[in-house]
mmCIF file of N, CA and C in Angstrom:
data_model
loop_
_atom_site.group_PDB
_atom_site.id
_atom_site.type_symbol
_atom_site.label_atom_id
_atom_site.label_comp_id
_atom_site.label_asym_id
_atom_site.label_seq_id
_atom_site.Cartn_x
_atom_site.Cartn_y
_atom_site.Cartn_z
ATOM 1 N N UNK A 746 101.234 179.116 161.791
ATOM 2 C CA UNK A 746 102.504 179.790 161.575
ATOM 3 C C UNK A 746 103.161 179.179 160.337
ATOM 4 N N UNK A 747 103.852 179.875 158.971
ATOM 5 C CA UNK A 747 104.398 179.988 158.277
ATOM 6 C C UNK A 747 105.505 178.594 158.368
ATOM 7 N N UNK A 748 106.115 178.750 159.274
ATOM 8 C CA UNK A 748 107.283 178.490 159.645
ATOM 9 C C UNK A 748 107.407 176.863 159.849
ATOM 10 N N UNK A 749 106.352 176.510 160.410
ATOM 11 C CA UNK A 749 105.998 174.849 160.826
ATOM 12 C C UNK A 749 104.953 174.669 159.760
ATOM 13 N N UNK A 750 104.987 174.900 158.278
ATOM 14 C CA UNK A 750 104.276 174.311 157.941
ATOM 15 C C UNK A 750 104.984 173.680 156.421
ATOM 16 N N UNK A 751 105.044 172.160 156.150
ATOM 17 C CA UNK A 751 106.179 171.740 155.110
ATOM 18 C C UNK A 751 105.888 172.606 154.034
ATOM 19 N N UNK A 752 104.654 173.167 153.608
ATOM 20 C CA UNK A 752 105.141 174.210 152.478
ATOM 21 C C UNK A 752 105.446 175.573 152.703
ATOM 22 N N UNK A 753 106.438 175.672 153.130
ATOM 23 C CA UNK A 753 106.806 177.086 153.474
ATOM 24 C C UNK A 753 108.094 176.780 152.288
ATOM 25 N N UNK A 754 108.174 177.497 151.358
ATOM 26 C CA UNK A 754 109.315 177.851 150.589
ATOM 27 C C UNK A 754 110.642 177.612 151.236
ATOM 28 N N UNK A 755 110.724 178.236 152.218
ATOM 29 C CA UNK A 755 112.285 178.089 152.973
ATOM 30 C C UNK A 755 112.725 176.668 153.419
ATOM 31 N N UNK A 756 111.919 175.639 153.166
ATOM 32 C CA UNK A 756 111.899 174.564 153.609
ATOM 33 C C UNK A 756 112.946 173.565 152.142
ATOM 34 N N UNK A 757 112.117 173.769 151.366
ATOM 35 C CA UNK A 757 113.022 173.532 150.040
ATOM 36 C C UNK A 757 114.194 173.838 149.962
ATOM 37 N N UNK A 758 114.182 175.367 150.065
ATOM 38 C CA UNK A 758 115.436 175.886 149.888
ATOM 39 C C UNK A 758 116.960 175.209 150.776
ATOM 40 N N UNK A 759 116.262 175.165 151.930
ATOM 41 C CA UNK A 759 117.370 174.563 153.188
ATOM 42 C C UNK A 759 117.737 173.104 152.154
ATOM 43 N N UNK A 760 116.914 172.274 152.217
ATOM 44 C CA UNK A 760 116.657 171.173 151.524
ATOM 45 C C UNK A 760 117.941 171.083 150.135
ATOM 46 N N UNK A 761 117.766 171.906 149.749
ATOM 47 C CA UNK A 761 118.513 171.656 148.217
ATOM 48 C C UNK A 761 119.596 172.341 148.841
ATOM 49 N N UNK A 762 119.765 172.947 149.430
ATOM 50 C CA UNK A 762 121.347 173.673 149.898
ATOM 51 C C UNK A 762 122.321 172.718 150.555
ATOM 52 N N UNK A 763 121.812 171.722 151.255
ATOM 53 C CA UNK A 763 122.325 170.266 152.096
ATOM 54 C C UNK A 763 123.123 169.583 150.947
ATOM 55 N N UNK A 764 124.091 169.013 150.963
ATOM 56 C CA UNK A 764 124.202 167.718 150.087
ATOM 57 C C UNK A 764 124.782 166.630 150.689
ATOM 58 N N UNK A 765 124.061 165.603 149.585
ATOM 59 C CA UNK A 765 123.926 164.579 150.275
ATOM 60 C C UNK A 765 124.961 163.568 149.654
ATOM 61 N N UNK A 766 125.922 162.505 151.041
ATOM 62 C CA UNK A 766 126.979 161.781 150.085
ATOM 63 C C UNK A 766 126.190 160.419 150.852
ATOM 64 N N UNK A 767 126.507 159.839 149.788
ATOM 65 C CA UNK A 767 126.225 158.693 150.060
ATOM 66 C C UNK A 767 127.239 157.682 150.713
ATOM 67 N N UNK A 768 126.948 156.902 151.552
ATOM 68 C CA UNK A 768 127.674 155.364 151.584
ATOM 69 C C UNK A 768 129.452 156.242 152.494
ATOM 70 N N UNK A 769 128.447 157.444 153.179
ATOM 71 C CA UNK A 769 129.729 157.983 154.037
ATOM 72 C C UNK A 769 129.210 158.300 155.299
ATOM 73 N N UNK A 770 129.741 157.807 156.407
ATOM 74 C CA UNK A 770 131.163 157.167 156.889
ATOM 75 C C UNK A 770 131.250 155.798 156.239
ATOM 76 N N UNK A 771 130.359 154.618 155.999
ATOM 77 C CA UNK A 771 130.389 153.818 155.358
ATOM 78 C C UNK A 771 129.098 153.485 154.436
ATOM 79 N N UNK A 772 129.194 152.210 154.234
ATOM 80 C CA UNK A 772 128.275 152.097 153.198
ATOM 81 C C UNK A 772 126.565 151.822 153.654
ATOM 82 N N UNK A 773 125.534 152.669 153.092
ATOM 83 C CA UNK A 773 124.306 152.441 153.727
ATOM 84 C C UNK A 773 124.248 153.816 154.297
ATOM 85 N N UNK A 774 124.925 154.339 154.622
ATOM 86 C CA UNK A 774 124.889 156.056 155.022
ATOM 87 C C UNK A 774 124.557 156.937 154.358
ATOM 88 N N UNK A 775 123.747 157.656 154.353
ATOM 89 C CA UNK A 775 123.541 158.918 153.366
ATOM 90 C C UNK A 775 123.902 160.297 154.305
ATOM 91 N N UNK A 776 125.342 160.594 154.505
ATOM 92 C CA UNK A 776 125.431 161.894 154.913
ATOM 93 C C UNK A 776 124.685 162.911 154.415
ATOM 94 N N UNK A 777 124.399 163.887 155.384
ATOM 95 C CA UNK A 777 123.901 165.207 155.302
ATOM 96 C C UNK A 777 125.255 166.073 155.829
ATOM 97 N N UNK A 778 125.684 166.666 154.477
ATOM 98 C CA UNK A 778 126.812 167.405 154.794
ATOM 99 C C UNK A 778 126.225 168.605 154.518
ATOM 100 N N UNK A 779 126.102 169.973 155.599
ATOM 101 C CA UNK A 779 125.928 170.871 155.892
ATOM 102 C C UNK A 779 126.640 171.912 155.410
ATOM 103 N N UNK A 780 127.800 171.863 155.114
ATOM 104 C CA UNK A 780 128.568 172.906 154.624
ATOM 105 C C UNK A 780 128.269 173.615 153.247
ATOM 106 N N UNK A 781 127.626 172.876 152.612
ATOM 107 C CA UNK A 781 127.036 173.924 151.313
ATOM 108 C C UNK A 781 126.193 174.659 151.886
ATOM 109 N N UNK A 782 125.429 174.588 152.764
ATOM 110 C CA UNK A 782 124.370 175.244 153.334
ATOM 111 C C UNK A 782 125.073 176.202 154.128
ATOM 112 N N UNK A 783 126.175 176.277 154.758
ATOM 113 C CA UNK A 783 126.968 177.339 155.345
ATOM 114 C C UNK A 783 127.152 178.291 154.441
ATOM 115 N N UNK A 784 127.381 177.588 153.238
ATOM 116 C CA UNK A 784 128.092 178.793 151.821
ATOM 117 C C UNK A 784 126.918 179.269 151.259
ATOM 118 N N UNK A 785 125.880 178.903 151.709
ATOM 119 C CA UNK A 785 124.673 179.591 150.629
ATOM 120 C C UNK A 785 124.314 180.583 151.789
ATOM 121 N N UNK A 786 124.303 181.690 151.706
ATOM 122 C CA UNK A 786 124.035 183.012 152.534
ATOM 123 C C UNK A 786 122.378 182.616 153.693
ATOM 124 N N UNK A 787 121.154 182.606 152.137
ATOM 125 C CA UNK A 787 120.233 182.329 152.266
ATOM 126 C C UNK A 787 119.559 181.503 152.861
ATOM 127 N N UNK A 788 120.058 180.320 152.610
ATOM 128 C CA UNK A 788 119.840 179.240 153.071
ATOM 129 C C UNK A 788 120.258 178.941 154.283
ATOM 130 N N UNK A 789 120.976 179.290 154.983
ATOM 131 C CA UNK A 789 121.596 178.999 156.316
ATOM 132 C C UNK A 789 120.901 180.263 157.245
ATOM 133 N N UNK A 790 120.557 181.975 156.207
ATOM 134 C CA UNK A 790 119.728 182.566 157.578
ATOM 135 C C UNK A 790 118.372 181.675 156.911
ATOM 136 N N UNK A 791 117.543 181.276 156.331
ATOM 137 C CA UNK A 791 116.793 180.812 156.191
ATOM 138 C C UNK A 791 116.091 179.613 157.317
ATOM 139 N N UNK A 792 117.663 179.019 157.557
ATOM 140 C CA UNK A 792 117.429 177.750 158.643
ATOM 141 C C UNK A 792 117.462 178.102 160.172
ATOM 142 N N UNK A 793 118.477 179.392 160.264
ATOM 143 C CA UNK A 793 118.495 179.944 161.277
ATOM 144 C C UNK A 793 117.069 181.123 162.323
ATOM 145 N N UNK A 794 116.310 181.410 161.054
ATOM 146 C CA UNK A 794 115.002 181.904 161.048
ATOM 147 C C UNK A 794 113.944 181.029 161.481
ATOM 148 N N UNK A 795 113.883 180.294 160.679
ATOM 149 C CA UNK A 795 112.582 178.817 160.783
ATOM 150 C C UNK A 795 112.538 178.161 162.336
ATOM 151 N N UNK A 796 114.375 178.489 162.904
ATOM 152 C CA UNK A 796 114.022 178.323 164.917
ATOM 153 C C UNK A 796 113.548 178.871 165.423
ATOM 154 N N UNK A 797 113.927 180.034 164.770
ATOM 155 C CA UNK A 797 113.876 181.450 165.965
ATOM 156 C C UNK A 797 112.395 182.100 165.625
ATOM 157 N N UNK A 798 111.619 181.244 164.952
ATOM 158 C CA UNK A 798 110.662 181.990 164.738
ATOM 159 C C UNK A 798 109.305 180.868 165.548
ATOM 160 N N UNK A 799 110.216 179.427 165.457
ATOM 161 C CA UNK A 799 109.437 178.317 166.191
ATOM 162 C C UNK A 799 109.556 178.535 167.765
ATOM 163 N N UNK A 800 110.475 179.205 168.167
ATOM 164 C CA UNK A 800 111.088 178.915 169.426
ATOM 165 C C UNK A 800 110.881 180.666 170.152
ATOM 166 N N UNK A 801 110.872 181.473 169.696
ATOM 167 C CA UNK A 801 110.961 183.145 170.303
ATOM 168 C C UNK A 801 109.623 182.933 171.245
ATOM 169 N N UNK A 802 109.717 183.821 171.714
ATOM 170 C CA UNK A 802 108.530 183.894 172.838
ATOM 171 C C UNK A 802 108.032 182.603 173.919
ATOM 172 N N UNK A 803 108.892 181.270 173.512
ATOM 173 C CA UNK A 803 108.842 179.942 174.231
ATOM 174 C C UNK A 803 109.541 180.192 175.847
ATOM 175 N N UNK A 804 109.556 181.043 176.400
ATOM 176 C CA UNK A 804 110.521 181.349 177.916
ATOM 177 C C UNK A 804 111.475 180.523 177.845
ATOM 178 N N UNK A 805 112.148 180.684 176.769
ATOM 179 C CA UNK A 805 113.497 179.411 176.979
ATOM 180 C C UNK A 805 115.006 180.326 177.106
ATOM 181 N N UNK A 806 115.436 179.912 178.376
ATOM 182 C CA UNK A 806 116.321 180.692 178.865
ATOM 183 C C UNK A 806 118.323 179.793 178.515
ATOM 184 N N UNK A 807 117.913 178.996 178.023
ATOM 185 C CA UNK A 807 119.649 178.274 177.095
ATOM 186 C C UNK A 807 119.327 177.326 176.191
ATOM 187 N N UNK A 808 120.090 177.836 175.234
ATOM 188 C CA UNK A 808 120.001 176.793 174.238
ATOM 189 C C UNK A 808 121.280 175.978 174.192
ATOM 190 N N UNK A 809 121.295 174.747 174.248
ATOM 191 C CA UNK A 809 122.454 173.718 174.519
ATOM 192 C C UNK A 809 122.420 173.458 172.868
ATOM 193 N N UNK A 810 123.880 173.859 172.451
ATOM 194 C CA UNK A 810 124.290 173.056 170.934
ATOM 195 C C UNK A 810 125.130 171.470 171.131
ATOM 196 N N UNK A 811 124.981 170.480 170.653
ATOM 197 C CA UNK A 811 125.873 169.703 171.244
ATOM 198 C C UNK A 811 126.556 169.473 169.825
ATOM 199 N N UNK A 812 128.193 169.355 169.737
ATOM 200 C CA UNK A 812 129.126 169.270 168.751
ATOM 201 C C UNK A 812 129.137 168.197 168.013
ATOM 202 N N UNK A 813 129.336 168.852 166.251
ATOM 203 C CA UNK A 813 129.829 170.166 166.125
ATOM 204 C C UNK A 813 128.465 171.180 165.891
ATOM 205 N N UNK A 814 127.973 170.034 164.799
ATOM 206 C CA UNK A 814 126.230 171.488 164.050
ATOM 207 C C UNK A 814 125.853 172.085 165.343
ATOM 208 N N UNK A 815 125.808 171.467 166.062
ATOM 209 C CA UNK A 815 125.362 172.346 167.451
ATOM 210 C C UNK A 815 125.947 173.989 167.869
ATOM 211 N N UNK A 816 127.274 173.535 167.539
ATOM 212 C CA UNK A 816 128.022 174.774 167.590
ATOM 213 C C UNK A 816 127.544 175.915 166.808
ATOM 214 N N UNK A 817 127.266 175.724 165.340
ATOM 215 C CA UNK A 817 126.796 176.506 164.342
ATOM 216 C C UNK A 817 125.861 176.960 164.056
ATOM 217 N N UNK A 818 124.668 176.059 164.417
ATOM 218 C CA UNK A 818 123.269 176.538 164.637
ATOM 219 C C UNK A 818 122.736 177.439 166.115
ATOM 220 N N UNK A 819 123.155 176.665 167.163
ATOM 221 C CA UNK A 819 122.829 176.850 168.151
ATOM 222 C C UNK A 819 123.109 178.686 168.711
ATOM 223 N N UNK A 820 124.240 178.896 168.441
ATOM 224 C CA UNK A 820 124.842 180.656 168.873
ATOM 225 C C UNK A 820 123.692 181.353 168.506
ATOM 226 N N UNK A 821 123.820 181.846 167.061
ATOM 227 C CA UNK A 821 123.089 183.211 166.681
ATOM 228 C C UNK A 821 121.182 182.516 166.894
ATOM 229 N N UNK A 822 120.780 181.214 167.003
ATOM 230 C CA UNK A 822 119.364 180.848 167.543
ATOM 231 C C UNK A 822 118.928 181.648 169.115
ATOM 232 N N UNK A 823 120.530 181.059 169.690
ATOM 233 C CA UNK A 823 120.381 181.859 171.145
ATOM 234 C C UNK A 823 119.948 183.275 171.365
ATOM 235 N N UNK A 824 120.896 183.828 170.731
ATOM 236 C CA UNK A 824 121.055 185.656 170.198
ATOM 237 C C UNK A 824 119.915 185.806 170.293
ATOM 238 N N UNK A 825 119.094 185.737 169.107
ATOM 239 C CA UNK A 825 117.487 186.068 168.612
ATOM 240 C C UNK A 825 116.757 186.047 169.559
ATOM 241 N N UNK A 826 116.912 184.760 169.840
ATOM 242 C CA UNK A 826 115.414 184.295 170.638
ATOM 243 C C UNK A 826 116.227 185.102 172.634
ATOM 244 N N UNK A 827 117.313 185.539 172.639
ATOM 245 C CA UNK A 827 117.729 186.253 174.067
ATOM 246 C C UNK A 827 118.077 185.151 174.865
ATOM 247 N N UNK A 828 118.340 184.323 174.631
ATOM 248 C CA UNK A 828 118.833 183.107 175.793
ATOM 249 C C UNK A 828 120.374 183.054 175.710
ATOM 250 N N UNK A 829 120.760 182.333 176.697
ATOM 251 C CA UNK A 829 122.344 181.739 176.399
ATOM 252 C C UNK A 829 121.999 180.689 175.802
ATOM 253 N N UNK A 830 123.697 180.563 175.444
ATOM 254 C CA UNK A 830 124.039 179.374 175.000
ATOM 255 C C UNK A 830 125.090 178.351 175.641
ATOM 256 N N UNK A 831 124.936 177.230 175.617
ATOM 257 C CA UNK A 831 125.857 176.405 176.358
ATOM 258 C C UNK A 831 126.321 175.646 175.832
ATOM 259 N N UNK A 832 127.426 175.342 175.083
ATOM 260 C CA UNK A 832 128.313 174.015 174.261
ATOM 261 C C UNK A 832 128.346 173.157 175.292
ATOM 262 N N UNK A 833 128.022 171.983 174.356
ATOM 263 C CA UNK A 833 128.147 170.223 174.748
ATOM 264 C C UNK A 833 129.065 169.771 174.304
ATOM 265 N N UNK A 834 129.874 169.052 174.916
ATOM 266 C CA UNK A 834 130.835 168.316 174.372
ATOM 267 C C UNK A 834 131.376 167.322 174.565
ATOM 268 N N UNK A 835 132.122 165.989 174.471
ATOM 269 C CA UNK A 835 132.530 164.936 174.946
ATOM 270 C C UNK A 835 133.383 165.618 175.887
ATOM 271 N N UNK A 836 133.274 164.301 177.329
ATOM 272 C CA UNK A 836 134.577 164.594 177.629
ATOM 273 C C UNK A 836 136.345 165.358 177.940
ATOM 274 N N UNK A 837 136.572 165.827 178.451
ATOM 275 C CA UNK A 837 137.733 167.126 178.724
ATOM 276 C C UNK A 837 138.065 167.305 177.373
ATOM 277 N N UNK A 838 137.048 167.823 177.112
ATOM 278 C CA UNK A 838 137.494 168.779 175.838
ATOM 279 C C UNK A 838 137.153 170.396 176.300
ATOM 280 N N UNK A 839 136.714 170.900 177.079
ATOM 281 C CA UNK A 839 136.677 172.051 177.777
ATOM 282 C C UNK A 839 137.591 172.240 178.968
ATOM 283 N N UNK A 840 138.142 173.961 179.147
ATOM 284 C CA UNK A 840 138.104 173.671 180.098
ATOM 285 C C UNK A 840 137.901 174.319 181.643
ATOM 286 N N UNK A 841 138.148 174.511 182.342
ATOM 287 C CA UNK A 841 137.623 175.044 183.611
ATOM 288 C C UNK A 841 136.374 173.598 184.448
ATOM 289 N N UNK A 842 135.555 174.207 184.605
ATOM 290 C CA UNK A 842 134.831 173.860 185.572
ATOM 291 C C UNK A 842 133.534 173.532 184.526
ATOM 292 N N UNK A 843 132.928 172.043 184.636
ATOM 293 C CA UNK A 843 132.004 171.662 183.747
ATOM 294 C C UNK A 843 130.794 170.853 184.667
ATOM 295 N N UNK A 844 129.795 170.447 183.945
ATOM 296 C CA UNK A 844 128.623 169.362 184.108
ATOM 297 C C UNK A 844 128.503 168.383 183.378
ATOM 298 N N UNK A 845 128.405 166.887 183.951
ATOM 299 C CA UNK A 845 128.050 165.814 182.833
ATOM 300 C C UNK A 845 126.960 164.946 183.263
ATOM 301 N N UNK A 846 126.730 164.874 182.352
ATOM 302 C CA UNK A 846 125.489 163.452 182.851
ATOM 303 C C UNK A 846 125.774 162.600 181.774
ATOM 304 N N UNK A 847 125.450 161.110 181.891
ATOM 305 C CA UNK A 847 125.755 160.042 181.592
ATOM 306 C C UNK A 847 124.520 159.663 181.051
ATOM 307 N N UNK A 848 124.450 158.728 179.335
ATOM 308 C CA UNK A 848 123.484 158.852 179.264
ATOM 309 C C UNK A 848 124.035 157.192 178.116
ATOM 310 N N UNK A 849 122.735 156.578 177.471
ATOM 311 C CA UNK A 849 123.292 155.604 176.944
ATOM 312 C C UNK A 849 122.194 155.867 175.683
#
């Protein structure tokens, strides 16, 4: 498959759409800040494709995003591939009726 293999074109593309800050939150960090990749049309269905094309036909019935990229990737992956979706989140930050597990 196309899709899982590092030379697939779309792989680059995602790649150069990311940018990268350095020495943030502190120093020795190389953030991956995502938001250029939100603004590049391509590049974000590009990334959103490369799941749904790894993952469709897998009987997977929810996809859990955990916050925030979780939030952003995770929805329209669900859509495609026909599953729900379920946001993760710290702590009463939802609300109604929830599940947690404890984990270290």
């Amino acid at each position: 498959m196309a899709s899982q293999d590092d030379r697939d074109p779309r792989i680059a593309r995602i790649s150069s759409a990311i940018r990268v800050i350095p020495d943030f939150p502190k120093k020795g960090i190389l953030f991956q800040d995502i938001t250029t990749l939100l603004l590049d049309i391509k590049a974000f269905r590009d990334t959103i494709d490369l799941f749904v094309e790894r993952y469709r036909g897998k009987d997977i019935s929810v996809v859990a995003g955990v916050e925030a990229r979780g939030f952003i990737f995770g929805p329209p992956i669900a859509l495609a591939i026909g599953a729900k979706f379920v946001p993760m989140r710290k702590p009463n930050k939802l609300p109604g009726l929830y599940s947690s597990t404890f984990f270290s």
